[in-house]
RNA sequence: AGGCGCGUAGCUCAGUGGGAGAGCGCCACCUUGACACGGUGGAGGUCGGCGGUUCAAUCCCGCCCGCGCCUACCA
């Protein structure tokens, strides 16, 4: 039999195992296969960056899910891919160019885009490598990229169709302008950080015919675009000002009136009068529309002021702010300033302050799309896990605004709209047109803008399968089963996928959305490069192995909460894998030789108490894992396997089996024991495989194989409550099998060890152990286990007593089921022993008093369920008996 | 401002209307032929605070304190 190295070293097998899977083409979906299917699409990582630990979590959970489904025998597809990430990628490449002293404009659109493609190839390769290293069982034959021809076709089809339906329109609206990346942004791409210290600056507008109106602003430069001053119609202070003209200090000819607007002007705030800049403030924009005000845009795309700013034209917006303040002060119009906390919107990518600005852009009308999406979740067609995210989802969709989808970038899907130089009409088409659809003129030019990246990402769950074609893949794998993602992109992505899938395909995109938390550091802080607390998945895998990382991430995931990842946790689970390695190593070394060739069949009648204990525990673990996985409780699944393998399999089963397996050739008992342990280990490796695929595959490959089994663990059956996947007897009485060993073997061994340790008896010192069952039903089992108890408790002799233990110097313990006596001639510290037993007596007495109090309460006995009352009565009887025995022993000591 | 969530052992976190748990850490002992990435034993908690419901509350309800996140607003 192949032997295993003493300590496990993941590096020695990880790549070899990955090759094994790849050569077998084990992860490819086959729509022609029939039977049950399971499909999932990866949330495509941005092709710009490398993968961080958050990706590792997301992909680990997905791989755990998909590997389990595959091992359940389904035709599984997990589609991998990457996202072109418009702004992010374009910016990275521009930065790269700048380092060489180049700008994208110098390069020109075509050559710039070529540069980005090169960049994409490099990072794409890196991402794929990391995914493979993580063990992700993706179907690489179906890999996609959002700019692939097929997916681009889906984007164009979507745009044209929505345009035809009137759901996409072009219009002049107030949008968020990112000065940093010089493009429009959607509302979601604008971040609001912690409020910072700002200034609320007041100045006066002189009113024609006398008087003045004082207004305040955090952005004084916007007064250059003011076209009105609003007051509340009922505000007595301003009532007679309404309709009068105010004089703009820099544009005296501009028509600026005092208007009454009860929505914009709040009498409670400030002076009750507010300046109106319709082209640069969302609320003012709405006010401007209500009153038909002129809208004056004062900004250039780069954040400097344009010609509308008159004497301030050409200045940067922040420079202009100071100059405007200065000029107003010089004119005697300054009316004070006070500190003010404010949180300006910032660009998600460049972190520069976003300017609200009037601009002509493309928009999607969202309300009609949102309604079915709300219904899909409300009706339960799509399930959120945890369901608490539903509220957030509903709230956003119920208050949804139109989506600005055009971006002034070069990297992305170009908008399929052509502007006619002659008639000015716009032609939107599936195929590139050669003439204006309206006047037939050939002088048309494609819209220079590209689409928001999320416009293509929203199609991902069906575009990857070939939509708008009705491909066999689309028929079979859409809708997908589970989407696993972070809650931070619930609006960006999840909601939009639901809306677009329902609208375009008539189907939901996925049945279940599993939201996980963020990965944080050991102190619960957000990981970031600047804090220096970011954990690099590659480095972690180098140090601890892929499986330890995966296992740790899965073990620490709990629905709805973030993960505090710590080095010590990783070390702990790595130690667990080492333990598993060595347990397998032990079995392989000690197995009776003939098991290498053939595992004997056995049935329940062939099993002894220890076999039954092991099988029962294993089957219980299978049930626990199954339940946990159904509920996406990876932490609980992992905990069940961990506990079973380490504490049941290693600590008890292996230790107890050493005598049976010691002789090598074994005999009948050894052969059965060996076969049972092998089968149970086999089953446990299967259960564990989705979490730790590499080590389990490696170990499994070393196990003697039964006939007709899959050559790979990755495609072998996983144990379920209906089918344990290994030939262990399933009908046995599990609670009885476990109780027998726990009561009559594990308990007395623990008691002796405790006595030894408590009294400071060296492990090497031989002792004699006397056992007395506190219930006669255990006598036979106790006698049967006596020898094994002796081995594990390191006792020379173990006797089962008929009557009371002899009254001689001894360490004594009165357990729940067994009373243990360790006679120690001349070595017992009477005082110490008395103190220990007294503590025990006090504890039992407290418990007895509590139970008596409870049981003497008539309300409890009447109202509590009978089984609860019976249980407590039983406990009381047991506690009283133990207490009596402890008191008797104490009496002997005095 | 509104919404959501959290507060349980030194740390990070599970958990349940009926005898407080895990991992790591800590203490003591042990080179036992799978494993020192190990073994054995042990210490450690008013389950954030105050009320309420209940025969019974760490769990359900209300209020308070502390922390986090999301959405909105911010002349």
PDB file of C-alpha atoms in Angstrom, chain A residues 396-621:
ATOM      1  CA  UNK A 396     -35.015  50.644  -3.491  1.00  0.00           C
ATOM      2  CA  UNK A 397     -37.223  49.312  -6.253  1.00  0.00           C
ATOM      3  CA  UNK A 398     -40.298  51.088  -4.958  1.00  0.00           C
ATOM      4  CA  UNK A 399     -38.483  54.402  -5.083  1.00  0.00           C
ATOM      5  CA  UNK A 400     -36.465  53.758  -8.174  1.00  0.00           C
ATOM      6  CA  UNK A 401     -35.296  56.578 -10.453  1.00  0.00           C
ATOM      7  CA  UNK A 402     -34.417  56.397 -14.113  1.00  0.00           C
ATOM      8  CA  UNK A 403     -30.999  54.949 -14.835  1.00  0.00           C
ATOM      9  CA  UNK A 404     -28.414  57.015 -16.664  1.00  0.00           C
ATOM     10  CA  UNK A 405     -26.629  54.441 -18.829  1.00  0.00           C
ATOM     11  CA  UNK A 406     -24.391  56.476 -21.127  1.00  0.00           C
ATOM     12  CA  UNK A 407     -20.768  56.935 -20.194  1.00  0.00           C
ATOM     13  CA  UNK A 408     -18.278  59.259 -21.815  1.00  0.00           C
ATOM     14  CA  UNK A 409     -15.679  56.513 -22.059  1.00  0.00           C
ATOM     15  CA  UNK A 410     -14.015  54.517 -24.786  1.00  0.00           C
ATOM     16  CA  UNK A 411     -13.862  51.121 -23.093  1.00  0.00           C
ATOM     17  CA  UNK A 412     -17.187  49.361 -23.225  1.00  0.00           C
ATOM     18  CA  UNK A 413     -20.182  48.613 -25.389  1.00  0.00           C
ATOM     19  CA  UNK A 414     -20.679  51.491 -27.800  1.00  0.00           C
ATOM     20  CA  UNK A 415     -24.200  52.793 -27.874  1.00  0.00           C
ATOM     21  CA  UNK A 416     -25.938  51.522 -31.036  1.00  0.00           C
ATOM     22  CA  UNK A 417     -27.331  54.917 -32.020  1.00  0.00           C
ATOM     23  CA  UNK A 418     -26.390  56.991 -35.045  1.00  0.00           C
ATOM     24  CA  UNK A 419     -26.845  60.726 -35.296  1.00  0.00           C
ATOM     25  CA  UNK A 420     -27.729  62.213 -38.643  1.00  0.00           C
ATOM     26  CA  UNK A 421     -25.836  65.319 -39.662  1.00  0.00           C
ATOM     27  CA  UNK A 422     -28.632  66.339 -41.990  1.00  0.00           C
ATOM     28  CA  UNK A 423     -31.942  65.854 -40.248  1.00  0.00           C
ATOM     29  CA  UNK A 424     -30.608  65.525 -36.724  1.00  0.00           C
ATOM     30  CA  UNK A 425     -32.617  62.357 -36.092  1.00  0.00           C
ATOM     31  CA  UNK A 426     -31.208  59.358 -34.260  1.00  0.00           C
ATOM     32  CA  UNK A 427     -31.202  55.855 -35.687  1.00  0.00           C
ATOM     33  CA  UNK A 428     -31.046  52.976 -33.218  1.00  0.00           C
ATOM     34  CA  UNK A 429     -30.359  49.639 -34.882  1.00  0.00           C
ATOM     35  CA  UNK A 430     -29.347  46.017 -34.320  1.00  0.00           C
ATOM     36  CA  UNK A 431     -27.033  46.083 -37.336  1.00  0.00           C
ATOM     37  CA  UNK A 432     -24.763  49.036 -38.093  1.00  0.00           C
ATOM     38  CA  UNK A 433     -26.767  51.222 -40.484  1.00  0.00           C
ATOM     39  CA  UNK A 434     -25.282  52.937 -43.512  1.00  0.00           C
ATOM     40  CA  UNK A 435     -27.923  55.632 -43.753  1.00  0.00           C
ATOM     41  CA  UNK A 436     -30.181  57.650 -41.507  1.00  0.00           C
ATOM     42  CA  UNK A 437     -33.334  55.716 -40.773  1.00  0.00           C
ATOM     43  CA  UNK A 438     -35.300  58.922 -40.976  1.00  0.00           C
ATOM     44  CA  UNK A 439     -34.076  60.922 -43.981  1.00  0.00           C
ATOM     45  CA  UNK A 440     -31.844  58.353 -45.657  1.00  0.00           C
ATOM     46  CA  UNK A 441     -28.787  60.540 -45.509  1.00  0.00           C
ATOM     47  CA  UNK A 442     -25.487  58.654 -45.398  1.00  0.00           C
ATOM     48  CA  UNK A 443     -24.025  61.383 -43.210  1.00  0.00           C
ATOM     49  CA  UNK A 444     -24.515  59.574 -39.949  1.00  0.00           C
ATOM     50  CA  UNK A 445     -22.163  59.049 -37.081  1.00  0.00           C
ATOM     51  CA  UNK A 446     -22.336  56.628 -34.193  1.00  0.00           C
ATOM     52  CA  UNK A 447     -22.889  58.020 -30.735  1.00  0.00           C
ATOM     53  CA  UNK A 448     -19.417  58.260 -29.183  1.00  0.00           C
ATOM     54  CA  UNK A 449     -20.513  57.080 -25.747  1.00  0.00           C
ATOM     55  CA  UNK A 450     -20.460  53.611 -24.265  1.00  0.00           C
ATOM     56  CA  UNK A 451     -22.872  51.936 -21.898  1.00  0.00           C
ATOM     57  CA  UNK A 452     -22.614  51.588 -18.145  1.00  0.00           C
ATOM     58  CA  UNK A 453     -20.821  48.339 -17.387  1.00  0.00           C
ATOM     59  CA  UNK A 454     -23.776  47.129 -15.361  1.00  0.00           C
ATOM     60  CA  UNK A 455     -25.910  47.367 -18.464  1.00  0.00           C
ATOM     61  CA  UNK A 456     -24.091  44.298 -19.755  1.00  0.00           C
ATOM     62  CA  UNK A 457     -23.623  42.656 -16.345  1.00  0.00           C
ATOM     63  CA  UNK A 458     -27.373  42.664 -15.801  1.00  0.00           C
ATOM     64  CA  UNK A 459     -27.710  40.245 -18.725  1.00  0.00           C
ATOM     65  CA  UNK A 460     -25.009  37.876 -17.454  1.00  0.00           C
ATOM     66  CA  UNK A 461     -27.225  35.001 -16.183  1.00  0.00           C
ATOM     67  CA  UNK A 462     -28.701  34.499 -19.645  1.00  0.00           C
ATOM     68  CA  UNK A 463     -26.294  36.152 -22.055  1.00  0.00           C
ATOM     69  CA  UNK A 464     -23.622  33.638 -21.034  1.00  0.00           C
ATOM     70  CA  UNK A 465     -25.916  30.878 -22.268  1.00  0.00           C
ATOM     71  CA  UNK A 466     -26.349  32.458 -25.694  1.00  0.00           C
ATOM     72  CA  UNK A 467     -29.354  34.734 -25.331  1.00  0.00           C
ATOM     73  CA  UNK A 468     -30.904  36.209 -27.499  1.00  0.00           C
ATOM     74  CA  UNK A 469     -30.390  32.922 -29.403  1.00  0.00           C
ATOM     75  CA  UNK A 470     -32.522  30.092 -28.107  1.00  0.00           C
ATOM     76  CA  UNK A 471     -29.558  27.794 -27.557  1.00  0.00           C
ATOM     77  CA  UNK A 472     -29.679  24.362 -25.929  1.00  0.00           C
ATOM     78  CA  UNK A 473     -27.665  25.840 -23.055  1.00  0.00           C
ATOM     79  CA  UNK A 474     -30.199  28.591 -22.534  1.00  0.00           C
ATOM     80  CA  UNK A 475     -33.037  26.096 -22.580  1.00  0.00           C
ATOM     81  CA  UNK A 476     -31.360  23.873 -20.061  1.00  0.00           C
ATOM     82  CA  UNK A 477     -29.461  26.145 -17.699  1.00  0.00           C
ATOM     83  CA  UNK A 478     -31.553  29.296 -17.470  1.00  0.00           C
ATOM     84  CA  UNK A 479     -32.873  30.165 -14.935  1.00  0.00           C
ATOM     85  CA  UNK A 480     -29.884  29.349 -12.781  1.00  0.00           C
ATOM     86  CA  UNK A 481     -30.292  27.877  -9.341  1.00  0.00           C
ATOM     87  CA  UNK A 482     -28.251  29.989  -6.968  1.00  0.00           C
ATOM     88  CA  UNK A 483     -26.522  33.320  -7.142  1.00  0.00           C
ATOM     89  CA  UNK A 484     -23.896  33.892  -4.483  1.00  0.00           C
ATOM     90  CA  UNK A 485     -22.809  37.450  -3.952  1.00  0.00           C
ATOM     91  CA  UNK A 486     -22.151  40.244  -1.492  1.00  0.00           C
ATOM     92  CA  UNK A 487     -25.000  42.461  -0.404  1.00  0.00           C
ATOM     93  CA  UNK A 488     -23.038  45.528  -1.517  1.00  0.00           C
ATOM     94  CA  UNK A 489     -24.144  44.959  -5.109  1.00  0.00           C
ATOM     95  CA  UNK A 490     -27.784  44.179  -4.441  1.00  0.00           C
ATOM     96  CA  UNK A 491     -28.874  47.278  -6.412  1.00  0.00           C
ATOM     97  CA  UNK A 492     -26.044  47.517  -8.887  1.00  0.00           C
ATOM     98  CA  UNK A 493     -26.421  43.981 -10.006  1.00  0.00           C
ATOM     99  CA  UNK A 494     -28.918  41.667  -8.334  1.00  0.00           C
ATOM    100  CA  UNK A 495     -31.970  43.878  -8.779  1.00  0.00           C
ATOM    101  CA  UNK A 496     -31.044  44.765 -12.340  1.00  0.00           C
ATOM    102  CA  UNK A 497     -30.530  41.123 -13.300  1.00  0.00           C
ATOM    103  CA  UNK A 498     -33.965  40.312 -11.984  1.00  0.00           C
ATOM    104  CA  UNK A 499     -35.543  43.190 -13.860  1.00  0.00           C
ATOM    105  CA  UNK A 500     -33.816  42.485 -17.151  1.00  0.00           C
ATOM    106  CA  UNK A 501     -34.271  38.739 -17.045  1.00  0.00           C
ATOM    107  CA  UNK A 502     -37.973  39.019 -16.363  1.00  0.00           C
ATOM    108  CA  UNK A 503     -38.446  41.603 -19.054  1.00  0.00           C
ATOM    109  CA  UNK A 504     -36.287  40.077 -21.754  1.00  0.00           C
ATOM    110  CA  UNK A 505     -36.610  36.333 -21.191  1.00  0.00           C
ATOM    111  CA  UNK A 506     -39.837  36.188 -19.252  1.00  0.00           C
ATOM    112  CA  UNK A 507     -38.075  34.112 -16.617  1.00  0.00           C
ATOM    113  CA  UNK A 508     -36.390  34.788 -13.318  1.00  0.00           C
ATOM    114  CA  UNK A 509     -32.587  34.722 -13.571  1.00  0.00           C
ATOM    115  CA  UNK A 510     -32.078  32.551 -10.481  1.00  0.00           C
ATOM    116  CA  UNK A 511     -34.163  30.886  -7.812  1.00  0.00           C
ATOM    117  CA  UNK A 512     -32.082  31.745  -4.779  1.00  0.00           C
ATOM    118  CA  UNK A 513     -29.765  34.598  -3.972  1.00  0.00           C
ATOM    119  CA  UNK A 514     -27.291  33.889  -1.222  1.00  0.00           C
ATOM    120  CA  UNK A 515     -25.831  37.036   0.304  1.00  0.00           C
ATOM    121  CA  UNK A 516     -22.657  36.795   2.320  1.00  0.00           C
ATOM    122  CA  UNK A 517     -20.843  39.395   4.367  1.00  0.00           C
ATOM    123  CA  UNK A 518     -17.548  41.144   3.925  1.00  0.00           C
ATOM    124  CA  UNK A 519     -14.249  39.634   4.920  1.00  0.00           C
ATOM    125  CA  UNK A 520     -12.669  41.707   7.636  1.00  0.00           C
ATOM    126  CA  UNK A 521      -9.467  41.374   9.612  1.00  0.00           C
ATOM    127  CA  UNK A 522      -9.154  39.696  13.005  1.00  0.00           C
ATOM    128  CA  UNK A 523     -10.237  42.898  14.762  1.00  0.00           C
ATOM    129  CA  UNK A 524     -13.253  43.215  12.514  1.00  0.00           C
ATOM    130  CA  UNK A 525     -11.817  46.121  10.542  1.00  0.00           C
ATOM    131  CA  UNK A 526     -12.410  46.495   6.851  1.00  0.00           C
ATOM    132  CA  UNK A 527      -9.466  45.226   4.885  1.00  0.00           C
ATOM    133  CA  UNK A 528      -7.732  47.783   2.752  1.00  0.00           C
ATOM    134  CA  UNK A 529      -4.398  48.274   1.131  1.00  0.00           C
ATOM    135  CA  UNK A 530      -3.893  51.571   2.891  1.00  0.00           C
ATOM    136  CA  UNK A 531      -4.419  50.086   6.364  1.00  0.00           C
ATOM    137  CA  UNK A 532      -2.064  47.288   5.404  1.00  0.00           C
ATOM    138  CA  UNK A 533      -4.362  44.692   6.921  1.00  0.00           C
ATOM    139  CA  UNK A 534      -5.456  43.113   3.657  1.00  0.00           C
ATOM    140  CA  UNK A 535      -5.020  39.368   3.500  1.00  0.00           C
ATOM    141  CA  UNK A 536      -3.748  38.226   0.135  1.00  0.00           C
ATOM    142  CA  UNK A 537      -5.359  34.944  -0.861  1.00  0.00           C
ATOM    143  CA  UNK A 538      -2.306  33.836  -2.824  1.00  0.00           C
ATOM    144  CA  UNK A 539       0.012  34.320   0.079  1.00  0.00           C
ATOM    145  CA  UNK A 540      -2.440  32.630   2.428  1.00  0.00           C
ATOM    146  CA  UNK A 541      -2.673  29.638   0.126  1.00  0.00           C
ATOM    147  CA  UNK A 542       1.124  29.492  -0.024  1.00  0.00           C
ATOM    148  CA  UNK A 543       1.369  29.373   3.726  1.00  0.00           C
ATOM    149  CA  UNK A 544      -1.547  27.166   4.711  1.00  0.00           C
ATOM    150  CA  UNK A 545      -2.720  25.495   1.558  1.00  0.00           C
ATOM    151  CA  UNK A 546      -5.852  26.088  -0.477  1.00  0.00           C
ATOM    152  CA  UNK A 547      -7.996  23.757   1.589  1.00  0.00           C
ATOM    153  CA  UNK A 548      -7.208  25.481   4.873  1.00  0.00           C
ATOM    154  CA  UNK A 549      -8.245  28.810   3.371  1.00  0.00           C
ATOM    155  CA  UNK A 550     -11.444  27.399   1.925  1.00  0.00           C
ATOM    156  CA  UNK A 551     -12.300  25.513   5.074  1.00  0.00           C
ATOM    157  CA  UNK A 552     -11.721  28.586   7.223  1.00  0.00           C
ATOM    158  CA  UNK A 553     -13.833  30.833   5.021  1.00  0.00           C
ATOM    159  CA  UNK A 554     -16.658  28.316   4.994  1.00  0.00           C
ATOM    160  CA  UNK A 555     -16.414  27.725   8.734  1.00  0.00           C
ATOM    161  CA  UNK A 556     -16.604  31.413   9.521  1.00  0.00           C
ATOM    162  CA  UNK A 557     -19.472  32.294   7.238  1.00  0.00           C
ATOM    163  CA  UNK A 558     -22.724  32.955   8.944  1.00  0.00           C
ATOM    164  CA  UNK A 559     -25.677  34.389   7.090  1.00  0.00           C
ATOM    165  CA  UNK A 560     -25.908  38.117   7.200  1.00  0.00           C
ATOM    166  CA  UNK A 561     -22.758  38.835   9.099  1.00  0.00           C
ATOM    167  CA  UNK A 562     -19.233  39.740   8.175  1.00  0.00           C
ATOM    168  CA  UNK A 563     -16.264  37.464   8.640  1.00  0.00           C
ATOM    169  CA  UNK A 564     -13.362  38.321  10.887  1.00  0.00           C
ATOM    170  CA  UNK A 565     -10.592  36.296   9.358  1.00  0.00           C
ATOM    171  CA  UNK A 566      -7.652  35.561  11.578  1.00  0.00           C
ATOM    172  CA  UNK A 567      -4.363  33.830  11.172  1.00  0.00           C
ATOM    173  CA  UNK A 568      -5.019  31.691  14.247  1.00  0.00           C
ATOM    174  CA  UNK A 569      -8.233  30.383  12.759  1.00  0.00           C
ATOM    175  CA  UNK A 570      -6.389  29.444   9.592  1.00  0.00           C
ATOM    176  CA  UNK A 571      -3.738  27.678  11.623  1.00  0.00           C
ATOM    177  CA  UNK A 572      -6.384  25.815  13.566  1.00  0.00           C
ATOM    178  CA  UNK A 573      -8.066  24.464  10.485  1.00  0.00           C
ATOM    179  CA  UNK A 574      -4.768  23.669   8.885  1.00  0.00           C
ATOM    180  CA  UNK A 575      -4.042  21.590  11.963  1.00  0.00           C
ATOM    181  CA  UNK A 576      -7.335  19.840  11.420  1.00  0.00           C
ATOM    182  CA  UNK A 577      -6.355  18.912   7.891  1.00  0.00           C
ATOM    183  CA  UNK A 578      -3.049  17.621   9.209  1.00  0.00           C
ATOM    184  CA  UNK A 579      -4.988  15.539  11.686  1.00  0.00           C
ATOM    185  CA  UNK A 580      -7.108  14.110   8.913  1.00  0.00           C
ATOM    186  CA  UNK A 581      -4.017  13.360   6.882  1.00  0.00           C
ATOM    187  CA  UNK A 582      -2.463  11.463   9.740  1.00  0.00           C
ATOM    188  CA  UNK A 583      -5.622   9.585  10.594  1.00  0.00           C
ATOM    189  CA  UNK A 584      -5.705   8.316   7.040  1.00  0.00           C
ATOM    190  CA  UNK A 585      -2.032   7.552   7.213  1.00  0.00           C
ATOM    191  CA  UNK A 586      -2.585   5.526  10.355  1.00  0.00           C
ATOM    192  CA  UNK A 587      -5.376   3.501   8.859  1.00  0.00           C
ATOM    193  CA  UNK A 588      -3.433   2.765   5.714  1.00  0.00           C
ATOM    194  CA  UNK A 589      -0.421   1.662   7.750  1.00  0.00           C
ATOM    195  CA  UNK A 590      -2.323  -0.553  10.116  1.00  0.00           C
ATOM    196  CA  UNK A 591      -4.938  -2.067   7.913  1.00  0.00           C
ATOM    197  CA  UNK A 592      -4.923  -5.804   7.587  1.00  0.00           C
ATOM    198  CA  UNK A 593      -3.052  -6.517   4.380  1.00  0.00           C
ATOM    199  CA  UNK A 594      -5.876  -8.219   2.530  1.00  0.00           C
ATOM    200  CA  UNK A 595      -8.022  -5.079   2.726  1.00  0.00           C
ATOM    201  CA  UNK A 596      -5.699  -3.549   0.240  1.00  0.00           C
ATOM    202  CA  UNK A 597      -6.997  -5.925  -2.373  1.00  0.00           C
ATOM    203  CA  UNK A 598     -10.551  -6.215  -1.303  1.00  0.00           C
ATOM    204  CA  UNK A 599     -12.867  -4.808   1.284  1.00  0.00           C
ATOM    205  CA  UNK A 600     -15.076  -7.501   2.757  1.00  0.00           C
ATOM    206  CA  UNK A 601     -18.815  -7.053   2.694  1.00  0.00           C
ATOM    207  CA  UNK A 602     -20.430  -6.993   6.076  1.00  0.00           C
ATOM    208  CA  UNK A 603     -23.837  -6.369   7.500  1.00  0.00           C
ATOM    209  CA  UNK A 604     -25.152  -5.163  10.789  1.00  0.00           C
ATOM    210  CA  UNK A 605     -24.794  -8.578  12.411  1.00  0.00           C
ATOM    211  CA  UNK A 606     -21.045  -8.493  11.788  1.00  0.00           C
ATOM    212  CA  UNK A 607     -20.554  -5.262  13.687  1.00  0.00           C
ATOM    213  CA  UNK A 608     -19.484  -4.991  17.303  1.00  0.00           C
ATOM    214  CA  UNK A 609     -20.387  -2.168  19.680  1.00  0.00           C
ATOM    215  CA  UNK A 610     -17.530   0.050  18.554  1.00  0.00           C
ATOM    216  CA  UNK A 611     -18.319  -0.407  14.875  1.00  0.00           C
ATOM    217  CA  UNK A 612     -21.897   0.469  15.580  1.00  0.00           C
ATOM    218  CA  UNK A 613     -20.903   3.536  17.551  1.00  0.00           C
ATOM    219  CA  UNK A 614     -18.765   4.746  14.675  1.00  0.00           C
ATOM    220  CA  UNK A 615     -21.364   4.055  12.001  1.00  0.00           C
ATOM    221  CA  UNK A 616     -24.118   5.697  14.052  1.00  0.00           C
ATOM    222  CA  UNK A 617     -22.034   8.811  14.586  1.00  0.00           C
ATOM    223  CA  UNK A 618     -21.177   8.944  10.919  1.00  0.00           C
ATOM    224  CA  UNK A 619     -24.812   8.669   9.857  1.00  0.00           C
ATOM    225  CA  UNK A 620     -25.767  11.398  12.311  1.00  0.00           C
ATOM    226  CA  UNK A 621     -23.072  13.586  10.801  1.00  0.00           C
TER     227      UNK A 621
END
